Coordinates of C-alpha atoms and ligand atoms in Angstrom, one line a residue:
M68 CA 90.8 90.7 119.5
A69 CA 88.2 90.6 116.5
L70 CA 88.3 94.2 115.0
L71 CA 85.4 95.0 112.8
F72 CA 86.0 97.3 109.5
Y73 CA 83.3 99.3 107.9
S74 CA 84.0 102.1 105.2
Q75 CA 82.7 102.7 102.0
F76 CA 85.7 105.0 101.0
D77 CA 88.5 103.1 102.3
D78 CA 90.3 100.2 101.1
P79 CA 89.9 97.4 103.6
A80 CA 92.8 95.5 102.0
D81 CA 95.2 98.2 102.6
W82 CA 94.1 98.7 106.2
G83 CA 94.3 94.9 106.9
R84 CA 97.6 94.7 105.5
H85 CA 99.1 97.6 107.8
L86 CA 96.9 96.7 111.0
R87 CA 98.2 93.1 110.8
D88 CA 101.6 94.3 110.5
A89 CA 101.2 96.4 113.5
M90 CA 99.2 93.6 115.4
P91 CA 99.8 90.2 114.0
A92 CA 97.3 88.4 116.2
L93 CA 94.5 90.6 115.0
D94 CA 91.3 89.0 113.7
F95 CA 90.4 91.5 111.2
R96 CA 86.8 91.4 109.8
V97 CA 85.5 93.3 106.9
W98 CA 81.8 94.2 107.1
P99 CA 79.3 92.5 106.1
E100 CA 81.3 89.1 106.8
V101 CA 81.1 89.8 110.6
G102 CA 81.1 86.2 111.8
D103 CA 79.7 85.6 115.2
P104 CA 78.9 89.3 116.7
R105 CA 80.0 88.4 120.1
D106 CA 83.6 88.2 118.8
I107 CA 83.5 91.7 118.0
E108 CA 85.5 93.7 120.4
A109 CA 86.3 96.9 118.5
A110 CA 85.3 98.6 115.5
L111 CA 87.0 100.8 112.9
V112 CA 84.3 102.6 111.4
W113 CA 83.5 105.6 108.9
K114 CA 79.6 106.4 108.7
A115 CA 78.5 103.1 109.7
P116 CA 74.7 102.5 109.0
E117 CA 72.7 103.8 112.2
G118 CA 72.1 100.8 114.8
E119 CA 75.0 98.6 113.4
L120 CA 77.0 99.0 116.2
R121 CA 74.4 97.7 118.7
K122 CA 74.8 94.3 117.2
F123 CA 77.7 93.6 119.0
P124 CA 77.4 92.9 122.8
N125 CA 81.2 92.6 123.7
L126 CA 82.1 95.9 121.9
K127 CA 84.8 97.6 123.9
L128 CA 86.0 100.4 121.4
I129 CA 84.7 102.5 118.9
I130 CA 87.6 104.0 116.4
N131 CA 86.1 106.5 113.8
L132 CA 88.3 106.3 110.8
G133 CA 89.0 109.6 110.4
A134 CA 89.2 113.2 112.2
G135 CA 85.6 114.5 111.9
V136 CA 83.2 112.6 114.2
D137 CA 79.8 114.7 113.9
S138 CA 78.4 111.7 112.0
I139 CA 79.2 109.3 114.6
V140 CA 78.2 111.4 117.7
K141 CA 74.9 112.4 116.3
D142 CA 74.0 108.7 116.0
P143 CA 71.2 108.2 118.5
T144 CA 71.3 104.4 118.5
L145 CA 75.2 104.4 119.3
P146 CA 75.7 102.2 122.2
E147 CA 76.0 103.9 125.4
G148 CA 79.3 103.9 127.6
I149 CA 81.6 102.8 125.0
P150 CA 84.8 105.0 124.5
I151 CA 85.0 106.8 121.0
V152 CA 88.4 107.5 119.7
R153 CA 89.4 108.9 116.1
I154 CA 92.4 109.2 114.0
A155 CA 94.5 112.3 114.4
D156 CA 98.0 111.6 112.9
A157 CA 100.7 113.8 111.8
E158 CA 100.6 112.5 108.0
M159 CA 96.8 113.3 108.0
S160 CA 97.5 116.7 109.1
R161 CA 100.3 117.2 106.5
M162 CA 97.8 116.4 103.6
M163 CA 95.4 118.8 104.9
T164 CA 98.2 121.4 105.4
Q165 CA 99.3 120.8 101.7
F166 CA 95.6 121.4 100.7
V167 CA 95.0 124.5 102.9
L168 CA 98.6 126.0 101.4
A169 CA 97.5 125.2 97.7
A170 CA 94.1 126.7 98.3
V171 CA 95.5 130.1 100.3
L172 CA 98.0 130.5 97.4
R173 CA 95.3 130.2 94.6
H174 CA 93.6 133.1 96.3
Y175 CA 96.6 135.1 97.4
R176 CA 98.6 134.6 93.9
D177 CA 95.4 135.7 91.9
F178 CA 94.9 132.7 89.9
V179 CA 91.2 133.0 89.8
P180 CA 91.5 136.5 88.0
F181 CA 94.6 134.7 86.0
A182 CA 92.3 131.8 84.8
R183 CA 89.4 134.2 83.9
A184 CA 91.9 136.3 81.7
Q185 CA 93.3 133.0 80.0
R186 CA 89.8 132.2 79.0
E187 CA 89.4 135.4 77.4
R188 CA 92.9 135.5 75.6
R189 CA 93.7 138.3 77.9
W190 CA 97.4 139.6 79.3
H191 CA 96.5 140.7 83.0
Y192 CA 99.3 141.8 84.9
I193 CA 98.7 142.1 88.7
H194 CA 101.7 143.2 90.8
P195 CA 102.4 140.6 93.5
R196 CA 102.0 141.5 97.2
E197 CA 104.1 140.5 100.0
A198 CA 102.8 137.6 102.0
A199 CA 103.6 139.8 105.0
T200 CA 100.8 142.0 103.8
C201 CA 98.0 139.3 103.6
S202 CA 96.0 138.2 106.5
V203 CA 94.9 134.6 106.7
G204 CA 92.7 133.5 109.2
V205 CA 92.4 129.6 110.8
M206 CA 89.3 128.6 112.2
G207 CA 90.1 125.9 114.4
L208 CA 93.7 125.1 115.7
G209 CA 93.4 121.5 116.5
S210 CA 95.6 118.6 115.0
L211 CA 94.8 119.6 111.7
G212 CA 94.3 123.6 111.9
G213 CA 97.3 123.7 114.0
M214 CA 99.7 122.4 111.5
A215 CA 98.3 124.3 108.6
A216 CA 98.8 127.5 110.6
A217 CA 102.2 126.9 111.4
E218 CA 102.9 126.2 107.5
L219 CA 101.0 129.7 106.9
V220 CA 103.5 131.4 109.6
R221 CA 106.5 129.7 107.5
Q222 CA 105.4 131.1 104.3
G223 CA 105.2 134.5 105.5
F224 CA 101.6 135.5 105.8
R225 CA 100.1 137.4 108.8
V226 CA 98.4 134.6 110.6
A227 CA 95.8 134.5 113.3
G228 CA 93.7 131.6 114.4
W229 CA 90.4 131.2 116.4
A230 CA 89.6 128.4 118.7
R231 CA 87.7 127.8 122.0
S232 CA 90.7 128.3 124.0
P233 CA 93.5 130.6 123.7
K234 CA 96.6 129.2 121.9
S235 CA 100.3 130.3 122.2
L236 CA 101.5 129.0 118.5
E237 CA 104.5 130.7 117.2
G238 CA 103.7 133.6 114.8
V239 CA 100.0 133.1 115.0
E240 CA 97.9 135.8 116.8
S241 CA 95.3 134.1 119.2
F242 CA 91.6 134.9 119.3
F243 CA 89.0 132.7 121.2
G244 CA 85.5 132.3 122.3
G245 CA 82.3 134.1 121.3
E246 CA 84.1 137.6 121.9
G247 CA 87.0 137.0 120.0
L248 CA 85.3 135.9 116.8
A249 CA 84.2 139.3 115.2
P250 CA 87.5 140.9 115.4
F251 CA 89.0 137.6 114.2
L252 CA 86.7 137.8 111.1
A253 CA 87.5 141.2 110.6
R254 CA 91.0 140.9 109.8
S255 CA 90.9 137.8 107.9
E256 CA 91.2 138.4 104.2
I257 CA 91.3 134.9 103.8
L258 CA 89.7 132.6 105.9
V259 CA 90.4 128.8 106.2
V260 CA 87.8 127.0 108.2
M261 CA 89.0 123.9 110.0
L262 CA 86.4 123.5 112.7
P263 CA 84.8 120.5 113.8
L264 CA 81.0 120.3 113.2
T265 CA 79.1 120.6 116.5
R266 CA 75.9 122.1 118.1
E267 CA 78.0 125.2 118.7
T268 CA 79.6 125.5 115.4
E269 CA 76.6 124.3 113.1
G270 CA 75.9 127.7 110.8
I271 CA 78.5 129.7 112.6
L272 CA 79.5 131.1 109.3
D273 CA 75.9 132.9 108.6
A274 CA 75.1 136.1 106.9
K275 CA 76.0 138.2 109.7
A276 CA 79.5 136.5 110.1
L277 CA 80.3 136.5 106.5
A278 CA 79.6 140.5 106.5
R279 CA 82.3 140.8 109.3
L280 CA 84.8 139.7 106.7
P281 CA 86.5 142.7 105.0
R282 CA 85.1 143.1 101.7
G283 CA 86.5 140.9 98.8
A284 CA 87.6 138.2 101.3
K285 CA 88.3 134.7 100.1
L286 CA 86.9 131.4 101.9
V287 CA 88.5 128.2 102.1
N288 CA 86.3 125.5 103.7
V289 CA 87.9 122.4 104.5
G290 CA 85.8 121.8 107.7
R291 CA 82.3 120.8 107.1
G292 CA 79.5 122.3 104.8
Q293 CA 77.0 122.8 107.8
L294 CA 79.5 125.3 109.3
V295 CA 78.5 127.7 106.6
D296 CA 75.1 129.0 105.7
E297 CA 75.1 127.9 102.1
D298 CA 72.4 130.5 101.0
A299 CA 74.3 133.5 102.8
L300 CA 77.6 132.3 101.0
I301 CA 75.9 132.4 97.7
A302 CA 74.4 135.9 98.4
A303 CA 78.1 137.0 99.5
L304 CA 79.4 135.7 96.5
R305 CA 76.9 137.3 94.2
S306 CA 77.5 140.7 95.9
G307 CA 81.3 140.1 95.5
H308 CA 81.3 140.8 99.5
V309 CA 83.1 137.1 99.5
A310 CA 85.3 137.3 96.4
E311 CA 86.6 133.8 95.8
A312 CA 86.1 130.4 97.7
T313 CA 87.5 126.8 98.0
L314 CA 85.1 124.4 99.0
D315 CA 85.8 120.7 99.8
V316 CA 82.9 120.2 101.8
F317 CA 79.0 121.1 101.4
R318 CA 75.7 121.0 103.5
T319 CA 74.6 118.2 100.9
E320 CA 77.4 115.6 99.3
P321 CA 77.6 115.0 96.8
L322 CA 76.6 118.9 95.8
P323 CA 73.4 118.6 93.8
A324 CA 74.0 119.3 90.2
D325 CA 71.5 122.2 90.5
S326 CA 73.7 124.2 93.6
P327 CA 74.1 127.8 92.5
L328 CA 77.7 127.2 93.5
W329 CA 78.8 125.2 90.5
D330 CA 78.2 128.3 88.5
F331 CA 80.7 130.6 90.2
D332 CA 84.1 130.6 88.4
Q333 CA 85.7 132.1 91.2
V334 CA 84.7 129.0 93.3
L335 CA 86.7 125.8 93.3
I336 CA 84.9 122.5 94.3
T337 CA 86.7 119.6 95.4
P338 CA 85.0 116.6 96.4
H339 CA 85.6 116.3 100.2
L340 CA 89.3 115.1 100.1
A341 CA 91.3 117.6 101.5
S342 CA 92.7 115.0 103.8
V343 CA 92.1 111.3 104.4
A344 CA 93.4 108.6 106.9
I345 CA 96.3 107.1 106.0
P346 CA 96.5 103.4 106.7
R347 CA 100.4 103.0 106.8
T348 CA 100.7 105.6 109.6
A349 CA 97.3 105.6 111.2
A350 CA 97.1 101.9 111.4
R351 CA 99.9 102.0 114.2
Q352 CA 97.6 104.3 116.4
V353 CA 94.8 102.0 115.9
A354 CA 96.9 99.0 117.0
E355 CA 98.2 100.8 120.1
N356 CA 94.4 101.9 121.0
L357 CA 93.5 98.2 120.6
R358 CA 96.4 97.2 122.7
R359 CA 95.3 99.8 125.2
V360 CA 92.1 99.1 125.5
A361 CA 92.8 95.5 126.1
A362 CA 95.1 96.4 129.0
G363 CA 92.9 98.8 130.3
E364 CA 94.9 102.1 130.0
P365 CA 94.1 105.3 128.9
L366 CA 93.2 105.7 125.2
L367 CA 94.7 108.0 122.4
N368 CA 92.4 110.6 120.6
V369 CA 89.6 110.1 122.9
V370 CA 86.4 112.0 121.5
D371 CA 84.1 113.7 124.1
P372 CA 80.6 113.0 122.7
Q373 CA 79.2 115.8 124.9
R374 CA 81.5 118.6 123.6
G375 CA 80.9 116.7 120.0
Y376 CA 84.5 116.5 119.1
Ligands
NDP286 P1 90.4 119.0 116.6 O1 89.4 118.4 117.5 O2 91.9 118.5 116.9 O3 90.7 120.5 116.8 C1 89.0 121.3 116.6 C2 89.5 122.9 116.9 O4 88.2 123.5 116.7 C3 90.1 123.2 118.2 O5 90.9 123.9 117.9 C4 88.8 123.7 119.1 O6 89.2 124.5 120.1 C5 88.0 124.4 117.8 N1 86.7 124.3 118.1 C6 86.1 123.3 118.3 N2 84.5 123.9 118.7 C7 84.8 125.3 118.9 C8 84.0 126.1 119.0 N3 82.6 126.1 119.5 N4 84.5 127.5 119.2 C9 85.9 127.9 118.8 N5 86.6 126.7 118.6 C10 86.2 125.7 118.4 O7 90.1 118.6 114.7 P2 91.0 118.4 113.9 O8 92.0 119.6 113.6 O9 91.4 117.2 113.9 O10 89.7 118.5 112.8 C11 89.3 119.4 112.5 C12 87.7 119.4 111.4 O11 88.5 119.1 110.3 C13 87.2 117.8 111.8 O12 86.1 117.9 112.8 C14 86.4 117.5 110.3 O13 85.1 118.3 110.0 C15 87.4 118.4 109.5 N6 88.2 117.6 108.4 C16 88.1 117.6 107.1 C17 88.4 116.6 106.2 C18 88.5 116.9 104.7 O14 89.1 116.4 104.1 N7 87.7 118.0 104.4 C19 89.4 115.7 106.7 C20 89.8 115.7 108.0 C21 89.0 116.4 108.9 P3 90.0 124.3 121.2 O15 91.4 123.7 120.7 O16 90.0 125.5 122.1 O17 89.4 122.8 121.8

């Protein structure tokens, strides 16, 4: 089987090595060295140029090289009827969990006021609180949010989660759907956003939703920038309603140099890297899906383009 690889962010040599380990007979082709387009039966892609995937008449499977599928499902030129799968793997969830934990601890353990005090050569004692008094809300309880919520429970936080459907995760209070959103936000001192970007979730954290957070709330966004109304967030940071933030994703990436978000010392900006697909472990899952598509068996981690995730 010939697999086309396209990504501006991931190392094709690393992927090629691990994929061949998992599937020695694989014909691995790295864009733009495609060869005969009729040979290509599967594509492992991250943000492929629009129209590119239409060039392969024998394409049977599209594999999104990552967890978030918003850029692929909104591509109007995507060939119809070809299944789309994504990478959802425990190592990727672990990497995200580490990032979320670091961000939550930064807010919970007052690292922001300590950094400020240090710059002013000021000894600033803030008596530490017990984690059980700190309410953390996790928006999105999928393969990433579920593991992060469990880790926050392990750390002793008061954890709630919000998803489309009810969840029973040990130690996590479950909120769901439209009705669950307002009470969920109202109890989230630290809000961690790990939703996919879909028609339903775009702009979900607008001025009204941010106003429902308790005053002085802290925001961690590792989902997608478009989930948050950036102007409303900037206004909330200026008023202090949102006291601090850790932002890994933005409406426009790279974040433009003139964005006011750069100016807040209480905002930590990281360049969209909270978690990435790890070839060593994810290659096995890609190979398994290639085997399944060839055998006509049900695929793993299938994306529903209508639902958008
Ligand atoms: P999943 O598809 O496994 O989980 C998505 C979760 O969001 C589910 O719990 C789902 O609810 C919930 N959800 C979806 N739509 C709604 C809605 N309308 N209302 C309420 N809840 C909703 O995704 P992952 O956990 O794998 O990934 C989440 C996102 O994280 C990705 O889509 C991507 O955008 C982002 N990401 C960011 C990275 C980074 O480096 N910053 C890296 C990787 C991913 P239900 O369970 O009920 O279906």
